[in-house]
Amino acid sequence: MLSLTTITTAQRGLAMSRIVQWSITVALAGFLFGFDTAVISGADKPIQSLWGLSDLQHGLLIMSMALWGTVIGAIFGNWPTDTLGRRATLLMIGVLYLVSAVGSAIVSDPWLFAFFRLIGGIGVGISSVAAPTYISEIAPPRQRGFLVALYQFNIVFGILMAFVSNYVIGSVIGDDAWRWMLGIEAVPALIYTLMITRVPRSPRWLILNKNAIEEAASVLRLINPAADVDADIAAIRDAEAQEQSAKAPFFSRRYRLPLLLAFLIAFFNQLSGINFIIYYAPRVLEAAELGSQAALLSTAGIGLVNLIFTMIGMSLIDRFGRRTLLFIGSAGYLVSLVMISRAFFAEALGGIEVPMLLALFIAAHAISQGAVIWVFISEVFPNHVRARGQSFGASIHWVFAALITLVMPWILSTFNGGPVFAFFALMMLLQLLFVIFLMPETKNVSLEELQRHLVGDNVRLRRVRLSGARVLR
């Protein structure tokens, strides 16, 4: 007969297995996010040639339209996430991806193409709100960084699969290969949509938005069989009552530190140049005097580096912490961007140097900003405004991503890579100062405890020092 200790250990193992399974399923929204974001790189030049678009038209209708949809989805994504619920919103996202993939593949003019890319972008934007919010609300504090980072892992895996898919399809299919590149996304979109029906609703959402205490308690017991569920529910409701008593609007002094932290981490994420590299990698590598096929293959290699170092970042985020990883990444950004800029200014092109430095840049991003951003934003806001805070951070991220993608065809036709990469290097120097002087460490701290430290009228705009070890003992 099994002892109580053995049963408890077995139950905890089963509970963790459930949490990981649910988190992986929800994080598949990130796979579609990454695939949808990167797949357009293979259709970049063929579409511009096919429809005879100017650089500005191409940047607006083809390359950046999905990102403008992402901005819309990110800005308004908190509404379905709070009103319909996290799970229902995640289901809706799958449908949007499916419609976008099929529509983009069969259109015959740039305006319809832009419409369907807009729909897919809206799905991306909403997913960057709903998926990290859901995972952060079911994850234990000590594993929260890893589990939320599964979303980023899937983004990167989706990017890699898009690059590989583009290379294979481009090698096998001749004319209209870009249609197959875009249309193949319908397959993972359908699989994800079916899988998401099997995850439970978020217990925190059930408590705060539906007052469905029994259903929430049932989910909490599945998450942690050894927990005092009544105490957990009381802590969630007490934290909510405290915020309700403050009656502060979202954009107010009370939330100024979480708002500033979310803004800065999202701002620096895009001003690193990451989406510029992902969207225009083949074009950048051709500018570095690689051939078109070699550039496309090197892009797939960059995607592989992204995946490997994202996995490393995931393994370290709950051990080293969010702030330490961002510090390491900032140093890697600076070295790679300065050296790439120097290579273009010195015209030291045509060899392996620029692809290797781009790989270093991608590694620095993957192990730091890539692993940290969605985790960090999902942690710093209180329960009742978490979806809205995630929406705010995601919208900042996507506004800058869209702006960069919109203007880059013109910039690349006007300047070489030297000043472009020098600008991104300057931004990463500013990020390093943000990490040193302002960014708090949030590892191993419960969401309710983070709320007590980061929210309030008297919270100072300085780096908050949190001790997760003491909180959890």
CSV table of N, CA and C in Angstrom, one decimal, residues 146-203:
chain,number,residue,atom,x,y,z
A,146,PHE,N,9.6,29.4,-17.0
A,146,PHE,CA,9.8,28.4,-18.0
A,146,PHE,C,8.5,28.2,-18.8
A,147,LEU,N,7.4,28.1,-18.0
A,147,LEU,CA,6.1,27.7,-18.7
A,147,LEU,C,5.7,28.8,-19.6
A,148,VAL,N,5.7,30.1,-19.2
A,148,VAL,CA,5.3,31.2,-20.0
A,148,VAL,C,6.3,31.3,-21.2
A,149,ALA,N,7.6,31.0,-21.0
A,149,ALA,CA,8.6,31.0,-22.1
A,149,ALA,C,8.3,30.0,-23.1
A,150,LEU,N,7.5,29.0,-22.8
A,150,LEU,CA,7.1,28.0,-23.9
A,150,LEU,C,6.4,28.7,-25.0
A,151,TYR,N,5.7,29.8,-24.7
A,151,TYR,CA,5.1,30.6,-25.8
A,151,TYR,C,6.2,31.2,-26.7
A,152,GLN,N,7.2,31.7,-26.1
A,152,GLN,CA,8.3,32.3,-27.0
A,152,GLN,C,9.0,31.1,-27.7
A,153,PHE,N,9.2,30.0,-27.0
A,153,PHE,CA,9.8,28.9,-27.7
A,153,PHE,C,9.1,28.5,-29.0
A,154,ASN,N,7.7,28.5,-28.9
A,154,ASN,CA,6.9,28.1,-30.0
A,154,ASN,C,6.9,29.2,-31.1
A,155,ILE,N,7.1,30.5,-30.7
A,155,ILE,CA,7.2,31.5,-31.7
A,155,ILE,C,8.5,31.3,-32.5
A,156,VAL,N,9.6,31.0,-31.8
A,156,VAL,CA,10.8,30.7,-32.5
A,156,VAL,C,10.8,29.4,-33.3
A,157,PHE,N,10.1,28.4,-32.8
A,157,PHE,CA,10.0,27.2,-33.5
A,157,PHE,C,9.2,27.4,-34.8
A,158,GLY,N,8.1,28.2,-34.7
A,158,GLY,CA,7.3,28.6,-35.8
A,158,GLY,C,8.1,29.4,-36.8
A,159,ILE,N,9.0,30.3,-36.4
A,159,ILE,CA,9.8,31.0,-37.3
A,159,ILE,C,10.8,30.1,-38.0
A,160,LEU,N,11.4,29.2,-37.3
A,160,LEU,CA,12.3,28.2,-37.9
A,160,LEU,C,11.6,27.4,-39.0
A,161,MET,N,10.4,26.9,-38.6
A,161,MET,CA,9.6,26.0,-39.5
A,161,MET,C,9.2,26.8,-40.8
A,162,ALA,N,8.9,28.1,-40.6
A,162,ALA,CA,8.5,29.0,-41.7
A,162,ALA,C,9.7,29.1,-42.7
A,163,PHE,N,10.9,29.3,-42.1
A,163,PHE,CA,12.1,29.5,-42.9
A,163,PHE,C,12.4,28.1,-43.7
A,164,VAL,N,12.3,27.0,-42.9
A,164,VAL,CA,12.6,25.7,-43.6
A,164,VAL,C,11.5,25.4,-44.6
A,165,SER,N,10.3,25.7,-44.3
A,165,SER,CA,9.2,25.5,-45.2
A,165,SER,C,9.4,26.3,-46.5
A,166,ASN,N,9.7,27.6,-46.3
A,166,ASN,CA,10.0,28.4,-47.5
A,166,ASN,C,11.1,27.9,-48.3
A,167,TYR,N,12.2,27.4,-47.7
A,167,TYR,CA,13.3,26.9,-48.5
A,167,TYR,C,12.9,25.7,-49.3
A,168,VAL,N,12.2,24.7,-48.6
A,168,VAL,CA,11.8,23.5,-49.3
A,168,VAL,C,10.8,23.8,-50.4
A,169,ILE,N,9.8,24.6,-50.1
A,169,ILE,CA,8.8,24.9,-51.1
A,169,ILE,C,9.4,25.6,-52.3
A,170,GLY,N,10.3,26.6,-51.9
A,170,GLY,CA,10.9,27.4,-53.0
A,170,GLY,C,11.8,26.6,-53.9
A,171,SER,N,12.4,25.5,-53.3
A,171,SER,CA,13.3,24.6,-54.1
A,171,SER,C,12.5,23.6,-55.0
A,172,VAL,N,11.3,23.3,-54.5
A,172,VAL,CA,10.5,22.2,-55.2
A,172,VAL,C,9.5,22.8,-56.2
A,173,ILE,N,8.9,23.9,-55.8
A,173,ILE,CA,7.9,24.5,-56.6
A,173,ILE,C,8.4,25.8,-57.3
A,174,GLY,N,8.1,25.9,-58.6
A,174,GLY,CA,8.6,27.1,-59.3
A,174,GLY,C,7.7,28.3,-59.1
A,175,ASP,N,6.9,28.6,-60.2
A,175,ASP,CA,6.0,29.8,-60.1
A,175,ASP,C,4.9,29.6,-59.0
A,176,ASP,N,4.6,30.7,-58.4
A,176,ASP,CA,3.5,30.7,-57.4
A,176,ASP,C,3.9,29.9,-56.1
A,177,ALA,N,5.2,29.7,-55.9
A,177,ALA,CA,5.6,29.0,-54.7
A,177,ALA,C,5.2,29.7,-53.5
A,178,TRP,N,5.1,31.1,-53.6
A,178,TRP,CA,4.8,31.9,-52.4
A,178,TRP,C,3.4,31.5,-51.9
A,179,ARG,N,2.5,31.1,-52.8
A,179,ARG,CA,1.1,30.8,-52.4
A,179,ARG,C,1.1,29.5,-51.5
A,180,TRP,N,2.0,28.6,-51.8
A,180,TRP,CA,2.1,27.4,-51.0
A,180,TRP,C,2.8,27.7,-49.7
A,181,MET,N,3.8,28.6,-49.7
A,181,MET,CA,4.4,29.0,-48.5
A,181,MET,C,3.5,29.6,-47.5
A,182,LEU,N,2.5,30.4,-47.9
A,182,LEU,CA,1.5,31.0,-47.1
A,182,LEU,C,0.4,30.1,-46.7
A,183,GLY,N,0.0,29.3,-47.7
A,183,GLY,CA,-1.2,28.4,-47.4
A,183,GLY,C,-1.0,27.3,-46.5
A,184,ILE,N,0.3,26.8,-46.4
A,184,ILE,CA,0.6,25.6,-45.6
A,184,ILE,C,0.3,25.9,-44.1
A,185,GLU,N,0.2,27.1,-43.7
A,185,GLU,CA,-0.1,27.5,-42.3
A,185,GLU,C,-1.4,27.0,-41.9
A,186,ALA,N,-2.3,26.7,-42.8
A,186,ALA,CA,-3.7,26.2,-42.5
A,186,ALA,C,-3.6,24.9,-41.7
A,187,VAL,N,-2.6,24.1,-42.0
A,187,VAL,CA,-2.6,22.8,-41.3
A,187,VAL,C,-2.3,22.9,-39.8
A,188,PRO,N,-1.2,23.6,-39.3
A,188,PRO,CA,-1.1,23.7,-37.9
A,188,PRO,C,-2.2,24.6,-37.3
A,189,ALA,N,-2.8,25.5,-38.0
A,189,ALA,CA,-3.9,26.3,-37.4
A,189,ALA,C,-5.1,25.4,-37.1
A,190,LEU,N,-5.4,24.5,-37.9
A,190,LEU,CA,-6.5,23.6,-37.7
A,190,LEU,C,-6.2,22.7,-36.5
A,191,ILE,N,-5.0,22.1,-36.4
A,191,ILE,CA,-4.6,21.2,-35.3
A,191,ILE,C,-4.7,22.0,-34.0
A,192,TYR,N,-4.1,23.2,-33.9
A,192,TYR,CA,-4.2,24.0,-32.7
A,192,TYR,C,-5.6,24.3,-32.3
A,193,THR,N,-6.5,24.6,-33.2
A,193,THR,CA,-7.9,25.0,-32.9
A,193,THR,C,-8.6,23.8,-32.2
A,194,LEU,N,-8.3,22.6,-32.7
A,194,LEU,CA,-8.9,21.4,-32.1
A,194,LEU,C,-8.3,21.1,-30.7
A,195,MET,N,-7.0,21.3,-30.6
A,195,MET,CA,-6.4,21.0,-29.3
A,195,MET,C,-6.8,21.9,-28.2
A,196,ILE,N,-7.1,23.2,-28.5
A,196,ILE,CA,-7.3,24.2,-27.4
A,196,ILE,C,-8.6,23.9,-26.7
A,197,THR,N,-9.5,23.1,-27.3
A,197,THR,CA,-10.8,22.8,-26.6
A,197,THR,C,-10.6,22.0,-25.4
A,198,ARG,N,-9.4,21.4,-25.2
A,198,ARG,CA,-9.2,20.4,-24.2
A,198,ARG,C,-8.5,21.0,-22.9
A,199,VAL,N,-8.2,22.3,-22.9
A,199,VAL,CA,-7.6,23.0,-21.7
A,199,VAL,C,-8.8,23.6,-20.9
A,200,PRO,N,-8.6,23.7,-19.6
A,200,PRO,CA,-9.6,24.3,-18.7
A,200,PRO,C,-9.6,25.8,-18.8
A,201,ARG,N,-10.6,26.4,-18.2
A,201,ARG,CA,-10.6,27.9,-18.1
A,201,ARG,C,-9.7,28.3,-17.0
A,202,SER,N,-9.1,29.5,-17.1
A,202,SER,CA,-8.2,30.0,-16.1
A,202,SER,C,-8.9,30.2,-14.7
A,203,PRO,N,-8.4,29.7,-13.6
A,203,PRO,CA,-9.0,29.8,-12.3
A,203,PRO,C,-9.1,31.2,-11.9
